[in-house]
Amino acid sequence: MASEQVATSPSDRLLPAAAEQPEQQQRPHDNVAYEDVTDSNFVYEFGGPVGAASMIVGFPLLMAYQFLCVYDNKGQFLLPSSLADFLPWVARMSARYWEIAYPSWTGIKIYLGFTFFTVALAYVCPGPVLYGYKVPSLNGQRLAYHCNALWAWWITVATALALHFSGLFRLTQIIDNLGPIMTVAMIWSFLLAGAVYAATALWGKKHRASGNFIYDFFMGVCLNPRIGTLDLKMVTELRVPWPVLFFISLSCALKQYEEIGYVTPESAFMVLAHWLYSNACNKGEECVMTSWDIFYELESWYLLFWNLAGVPFSYCYSSIYLLKNGPMNFSLGWNVMCYVLLLTGYYFWDTGNSQRNRFRMFWNNTLIKRNAFPQLPKSFIPNAKYLQTSHGNKLLIDGWYAYARKPHYTADLVMSLSWGLITGFGSFFPYFYLTFFTIVLVHRVGRDDARCARKYGADWDEYMRVVPWKFVPYVF
């Protein structure tokens, strides 16, 4: 099929909508392996072994430090009084962290109880079974994905509310034990990353390995870790981090209600923001199986640590700050502005991700209609225009992707900005997510551009000519 559609000049490869093509080309069928063909061109990323080791040590320390600042010091920096005070300061910080965040039995029960409940639901809940891209390392096999996250998500929410209002498990225990839960999450991510690495090495199935243990542990060596029908990457990317983040914010709001008798508009904002994000990830689970993280990235320490610990316990600073410093009493106009910014960003983020992933699903012959709430206008582009590459893949140049190559990232950043603005300007930490996310996305776009330039060659140059803007049309 690809050979039929490759034209003699770059401009000829800008194909019209599918409905305008010959009948034999309208059928959604892309018999293309989507794993990067440049795997043999190995290059160190993230600063190589030194950068990997620095992040393996540095990220847990950063999370511990920020937790103390936000949870224990109302969002203000904790600093030594002088250079001579540095080592005593480290000792004081370490002692205080251990005092309020050691991995208690309560923390273990809450975090691992939620994790194993989530895994159990992944095995038993109903949902469609869809097939991902062909995987060259598996001789072209298409892996099956049991997409039942939506059922699991709503069962989890209903169960949590039932436990809270029955008094069997008050959700306020989450914020009361947040330090121990976070420490357990960090330890669990290290153990799971080690288990995945060891099992992959034992079975002789290392993928894209460099030969340097520290770097390979950081970047991963296993592409498709599975336990029976359970896809580990899908579960750890969608079903743990964002629901945990939502429940942390909900716990903060419920704690605020206990303390002052009502939930402020700012705290309600954070519950809404994290519910929208978590709900979107679960309602659109079938879209994720065609994403970069699933079809290309290896299950690694950095993915496991950040998904299982970093996302829920670093992106919650706004909710904690509002609890520790509220009520904020911002003006109605300020709060309305933040809500409008959040919902606008969410609309373009949800529909942008849907457009690109459902375009891929259409050509992968796995597109299905689902009615999960909310279904937004322009989530799917019928007869979408695309650029056909000589490699065989199709590059979307329609919908929001006619204006920028990464509009979903722009919308994501707008949402993250609103998460900070709703807290005002009294602390840096509610803006940590925006700051960190900006760095990650800029780096990720650079990696993606370099990979695609190697993969598509002249077709990528043509694509950047047709869609020259990365994030914002006519700006950047």
Coordinates of C-alpha atoms in Angstrom, one line a residue, residues 14-354:
L14 CA 0.3 15.6 0.7
L15 CA -2.6 13.2 0.2
P16 CA -6.2 14.4 0.2
A17 CA -8.8 13.1 2.6
A18 CA -9.4 9.4 2.5
A19 CA -12.8 9.7 1.0
E20 CA -11.3 11.4 -2.0
Q21 CA -8.8 8.5 -2.7
P22 CA -9.4 5.4 -4.8
E23 CA -11.5 2.8 -3.0
Q24 CA -8.6 0.4 -2.5
Q25 CA -6.8 3.2 -0.5
Q26 CA -9.8 4.1 1.7
R27 CA -9.6 1.0 3.8
P28 CA -7.9 1.6 7.2
H29 CA -4.9 -0.7 6.9
D30 CA -1.3 0.4 7.6
N31 CA 0.9 -2.7 7.4
V32 CA 3.9 -0.9 8.9
A33 CA 6.1 -1.7 11.8
Y34 CA 6.2 1.4 14.0
E35 CA 9.2 0.7 16.1
D36 CA 12.1 3.0 15.3
V37 CA 14.2 1.6 12.4
T38 CA 17.2 3.6 13.7
D39 CA 17.7 1.4 16.8
S40 CA 21.1 0.4 15.6
N41 CA 22.2 4.1 15.7
F42 CA 22.8 4.1 19.4
V43 CA 23.5 7.4 21.1
Y44 CA 23.5 8.2 24.8
E45 CA 20.7 10.4 26.1
F46 CA 20.1 12.3 29.3
G47 CA 23.9 12.8 29.7
G48 CA 24.8 9.2 29.5
P49 CA 25.7 7.1 32.5
V50 CA 26.7 10.1 34.6
G51 CA 23.4 11.9 33.9
A52 CA 21.5 8.7 34.6
A53 CA 23.3 8.1 37.9
S54 CA 22.7 11.7 38.9
M55 CA 19.0 11.5 38.3
I56 CA 18.6 8.1 40.0
V57 CA 20.1 9.7 43.1
G58 CA 18.9 13.3 42.6
F59 CA 15.2 12.8 41.9
P60 CA 14.3 11.0 45.2
L61 CA 16.3 13.6 47.1
L62 CA 14.5 16.4 45.3
M63 CA 11.1 14.9 46.0
A64 CA 12.0 14.5 49.7
Y65 CA 13.2 18.1 49.9
Q66 CA 10.2 19.6 48.2
F67 CA 7.8 17.5 50.3
L68 CA 9.4 19.0 53.5
C69 CA 9.0 22.5 52.0
V70 CA 5.4 22.1 51.0
Y71 CA 4.0 19.8 53.6
D72 CA 6.0 20.9 56.6
N73 CA 6.9 24.6 55.9
K74 CA 3.8 26.0 54.1
G75 CA 5.5 26.0 50.7
Q76 CA 8.5 28.0 51.6
F77 CA 12.1 27.0 50.9
L78 CA 14.1 25.4 53.7
L79 CA 17.7 26.6 53.5
P80 CA 20.8 26.4 55.7
S81 CA 21.6 29.6 57.6
S82 CA 25.2 29.6 56.3
L83 CA 27.8 27.5 54.5
A84 CA 29.0 26.2 57.8
D85 CA 25.5 25.1 58.7
F86 CA 25.1 23.0 55.6
L87 CA 26.0 19.6 57.1
P88 CA 24.0 20.2 60.3
W89 CA 21.1 21.4 58.0
V90 CA 21.3 18.1 56.0
A91 CA 21.2 16.2 59.3
R92 CA 18.2 18.2 60.5
M93 CA 16.3 17.7 57.2
S94 CA 17.1 14.0 57.1
A95 CA 15.9 13.5 60.7
R96 CA 12.7 15.5 60.0
Y97 CA 12.0 13.6 56.8
W98 CA 12.4 10.3 58.6
E99 CA 10.1 11.5 61.4
I100 CA 7.2 12.3 59.2
A101 CA 7.8 10.2 56.0
Y102 CA 9.3 6.9 57.0
P103 CA 7.7 4.0 55.2
S104 CA 5.2 3.1 57.9
W105 CA 2.9 0.1 57.8
T106 CA 0.0 2.5 57.2
G107 CA 1.8 3.9 54.1
I108 CA 2.5 0.4 52.8
K109 CA -1.1 -0.7 53.2
I110 CA -2.5 2.4 51.5
Y111 CA -0.1 2.5 48.5
L112 CA 0.3 -1.2 47.8
G113 CA -3.3 -1.9 48.7
F114 CA -4.4 0.6 46.0
T115 CA -1.8 -0.8 43.5
F116 CA -2.8 -4.4 43.9
F117 CA -6.5 -3.5 43.8
T118 CA -5.8 -1.7 40.5
V119 CA -3.9 -4.7 39.1
A120 CA -6.8 -7.0 40.1
L121 CA -9.3 -4.8 38.3
A122 CA -7.1 -4.8 35.2
Y123 CA -7.5 -8.6 35.0
V124 CA -11.2 -8.9 35.7
C125 CA -13.0 -5.8 34.4
P126 CA -14.8 -5.9 31.1
G127 CA -13.6 -4.0 28.1
P128 CA -12.6 -4.2 24.4
V129 CA -9.5 -6.1 23.3
L130 CA -7.5 -4.1 20.7
Y131 CA -4.2 -4.7 19.0
G132 CA -1.3 -2.4 18.8
Y133 CA 1.3 -1.8 16.2
K134 CA 3.4 -4.5 14.7
V135 CA 6.6 -5.1 16.8
P136 CA 9.7 -6.0 14.8
S137 CA 11.4 -7.5 17.8
L138 CA 8.5 -9.9 18.1
N139 CA 8.6 -10.8 14.4
G140 CA 5.8 -8.5 13.5
Q141 CA 3.4 -9.7 16.2
R142 CA 0.6 -7.3 17.3
L143 CA 0.2 -7.3 21.0
A144 CA -3.3 -7.5 22.5
Y145 CA -4.4 -4.8 25.0
H146 CA -7.4 -5.3 27.3
C147 CA -8.7 -1.8 27.4
N148 CA -10.8 -1.9 30.6
A149 CA -9.3 1.1 32.4
L150 CA -12.6 3.0 32.3
W151 CA -14.5 0.3 34.2
A152 CA -11.6 0.0 36.7
W153 CA -11.5 3.8 37.2
W154 CA -15.1 4.2 38.0
I155 CA -15.2 1.1 40.3
T156 CA -12.1 2.5 42.1
V157 CA -13.8 5.9 42.6
A158 CA -17.1 4.3 43.8
T159 CA -15.2 2.0 46.1
A160 CA -13.1 4.8 47.6
L161 CA -16.2 7.0 48.2
A162 CA -18.0 4.0 49.8
L163 CA -15.1 3.4 52.1
H164 CA -14.9 7.0 53.1
F165 CA -18.5 7.6 53.9
S166 CA -18.9 4.3 55.6
G167 CA -16.0 5.2 57.9
L168 CA -14.0 2.1 57.0
F169 CA -11.3 4.1 55.4
R170 CA -11.4 7.9 55.6
L171 CA -9.8 9.4 52.5
T172 CA -8.3 12.1 54.7
Q173 CA -5.9 9.4 55.8
I174 CA -4.1 9.9 52.5
I175 CA -3.0 13.5 53.2
D176 CA -2.4 12.6 56.9
N177 CA 0.1 9.9 55.8
L178 CA 1.3 11.4 52.6
G179 CA 5.0 11.3 53.5
P180 CA 5.0 7.5 54.3
I181 CA 2.9 6.8 51.2
M182 CA 5.4 8.7 49.0
T183 CA 8.4 6.9 50.5
V184 CA 6.7 3.6 49.9
A185 CA 6.0 4.6 46.3
M186 CA 9.7 5.6 45.7
I187 CA 10.9 2.3 47.2
W188 CA 8.3 0.3 45.2
S189 CA 9.4 2.0 41.9
F190 CA 13.1 1.0 42.5
L191 CA 12.1 -2.6 43.4
L192 CA 9.8 -2.9 40.3
A193 CA 12.5 -1.4 38.0
G194 CA 15.0 -3.8 39.4
A195 CA 12.7 -6.8 38.9
V196 CA 11.9 -5.8 35.3
Y197 CA 15.6 -5.4 34.5
A198 CA 16.7 -8.6 36.2
A199 CA 13.9 -10.7 34.6
T200 CA 14.7 -9.3 31.1
A201 CA 18.4 -10.0 31.6
L202 CA 17.8 -13.5 32.9
W203 CA 15.6 -14.3 29.9
G204 CA 18.1 -12.9 27.5
K205 CA 15.6 -10.4 26.0
K206 CA 17.4 -7.1 26.5
H207 CA 16.3 -4.4 24.0
R208 CA 18.5 -1.5 22.9
A209 CA 21.0 -2.1 25.7
S210 CA 24.1 0.0 25.9
G211 CA 26.2 -2.4 28.0
N212 CA 26.5 0.1 30.8
F213 CA 24.5 -1.2 33.8
I214 CA 23.6 2.2 35.3
Y215 CA 22.5 3.7 32.0
D216 CA 20.5 0.6 31.0
F217 CA 18.8 0.4 34.4
F218 CA 17.8 4.1 34.0
M219 CA 16.7 3.8 30.3
G220 CA 15.4 0.3 30.5
V221 CA 16.0 -2.9 28.5
C222 CA 12.5 -4.3 28.3
L223 CA 10.0 -3.1 25.6
N224 CA 6.9 -5.1 26.4
P225 CA 6.8 -6.3 30.0
R226 CA 3.8 -8.4 30.6
I227 CA 2.3 -10.6 33.3
G228 CA -0.2 -12.8 31.5
T229 CA -2.6 -10.4 29.8
L230 CA -1.5 -7.4 31.9
D231 CA 0.7 -4.9 30.1
L232 CA 2.9 -3.3 32.8
K233 CA 3.6 -0.1 30.9
M234 CA -0.1 0.6 30.3
V235 CA -0.9 0.0 34.0
T236 CA 2.0 2.1 35.4
E237 CA 1.5 4.9 33.0
L238 CA -2.3 5.3 33.3
R239 CA -3.9 3.4 36.1
V240 CA -1.7 4.3 39.0
P241 CA -0.2 7.8 38.7
W242 CA -3.2 9.9 37.8
P243 CA -5.8 8.2 40.0
V244 CA -3.4 8.5 42.9
L245 CA -2.9 12.2 42.1
F246 CA -6.7 12.7 42.0
F247 CA -7.2 11.0 45.4
I248 CA -4.4 13.1 47.0
S249 CA -6.3 16.3 45.9
L250 CA -9.6 14.8 46.9
S251 CA -8.1 14.0 50.3
C252 CA -6.8 17.6 50.7
A253 CA -10.3 18.9 49.9
L254 CA -12.0 16.6 52.4
K255 CA -9.4 17.5 55.0
Q256 CA -10.1 21.1 54.4
Y257 CA -13.8 20.5 54.9
E258 CA -13.1 18.8 58.2
E259 CA -11.0 21.8 59.3
I260 CA -13.0 24.8 58.2
G261 CA -16.4 23.4 57.3
Y262 CA -16.3 24.0 53.6
V263 CA -14.2 23.4 50.5
T264 CA -12.8 26.6 48.9
P265 CA -13.2 27.3 45.2
E266 CA -9.4 26.9 44.8
S267 CA -9.4 23.4 46.4
A268 CA -12.4 22.4 44.3
F269 CA -10.5 23.6 41.3
M270 CA -7.6 21.2 42.0
V271 CA -10.1 18.2 42.5
L272 CA -11.7 19.1 39.1
A273 CA -8.3 19.5 37.4
H274 CA -7.0 16.2 38.6
W275 CA -10.3 14.4 38.0
L276 CA -10.4 15.6 34.4
Y277 CA -6.8 14.4 33.8
S278 CA -7.3 11.0 35.4
N279 CA -10.7 10.5 33.8
A280 CA -9.3 11.4 30.4
C281 CA -6.4 9.0 30.7
N282 CA -8.7 6.1 31.6
K283 CA -11.6 6.9 29.2
G284 CA -9.1 7.1 26.3
E285 CA -6.9 4.2 27.3
E286 CA -7.2 2.6 23.9
C287 CA -5.6 5.6 22.3
V288 CA -2.4 5.2 24.4
M289 CA -1.4 1.9 22.9
T290 CA -0.3 3.8 19.7
S291 CA 1.7 6.4 21.7
W292 CA 5.5 6.8 21.8
D293 CA 5.7 5.6 25.4
I294 CA 4.0 2.3 24.6
F295 CA 5.3 1.4 21.2
Y296 CA 8.9 2.7 21.6
E297 CA 10.0 3.7 25.1
L298 CA 11.4 0.9 27.3
E299 CA 10.1 0.1 30.7
S300 CA 12.8 1.8 32.7
W301 CA 13.6 3.2 36.1
Y302 CA 12.9 6.7 34.9
L303 CA 9.4 5.8 33.6
L304 CA 8.5 3.6 36.6
F305 CA 9.9 6.1 39.2
W306 CA 8.2 9.1 37.6
N307 CA 4.9 7.4 36.9
L308 CA 4.6 5.6 40.3
A309 CA 6.2 8.3 42.5
G310 CA 7.1 11.4 40.7
V311 CA 3.7 12.2 39.0
P312 CA 1.4 11.7 42.0
F313 CA 3.7 13.1 44.7
S314 CA 5.2 16.0 42.7
Y315 CA 2.2 17.3 40.8
C316 CA 0.1 17.6 44.0
Y317 CA 1.9 20.6 45.5
S318 CA -0.9 23.0 44.6
S319 CA -3.4 20.9 46.5
I320 CA -1.2 20.6 49.5
Y321 CA -0.3 24.3 49.5
L322 CA -4.0 25.3 49.4
L323 CA -4.7 23.1 52.3
K324 CA -1.8 24.3 54.4
N325 CA -2.3 28.0 53.6
G326 CA -6.0 28.4 52.9
P327 CA -8.5 29.7 52.6
M328 CA -7.0 31.9 50.0
N329 CA -10.0 34.3 49.4
F330 CA -9.0 35.2 45.9
S331 CA -11.4 37.4 43.9
L332 CA -14.2 35.9 41.8
G333 CA -12.6 37.2 38.7
W334 CA -9.3 35.5 39.4
N335 CA -10.9 32.2 40.1
V336 CA -13.1 32.4 37.0
M337 CA -10.1 33.2 34.9
C338 CA -8.3 30.1 36.3
Y339 CA -11.3 27.9 35.7
V340 CA -11.7 29.2 32.1
L341 CA -7.9 28.6 31.5
L342 CA -8.2 25.1 32.8
L343 CA -11.2 24.1 30.8
T344 CA -9.9 25.7 27.6
G345 CA -6.6 23.9 28.0
Y346 CA -8.4 20.7 28.8
Y347 CA -10.6 20.9 25.7
F348 CA -7.6 21.3 23.3
W349 CA -5.5 18.7 25.2
D350 CA -8.3 16.1 25.2
T351 CA -9.3 16.6 21.6
G352 CA -5.7 17.0 20.3
N353 CA -4.6 13.7 21.8
S354 CA -7.8 12.1 20.5

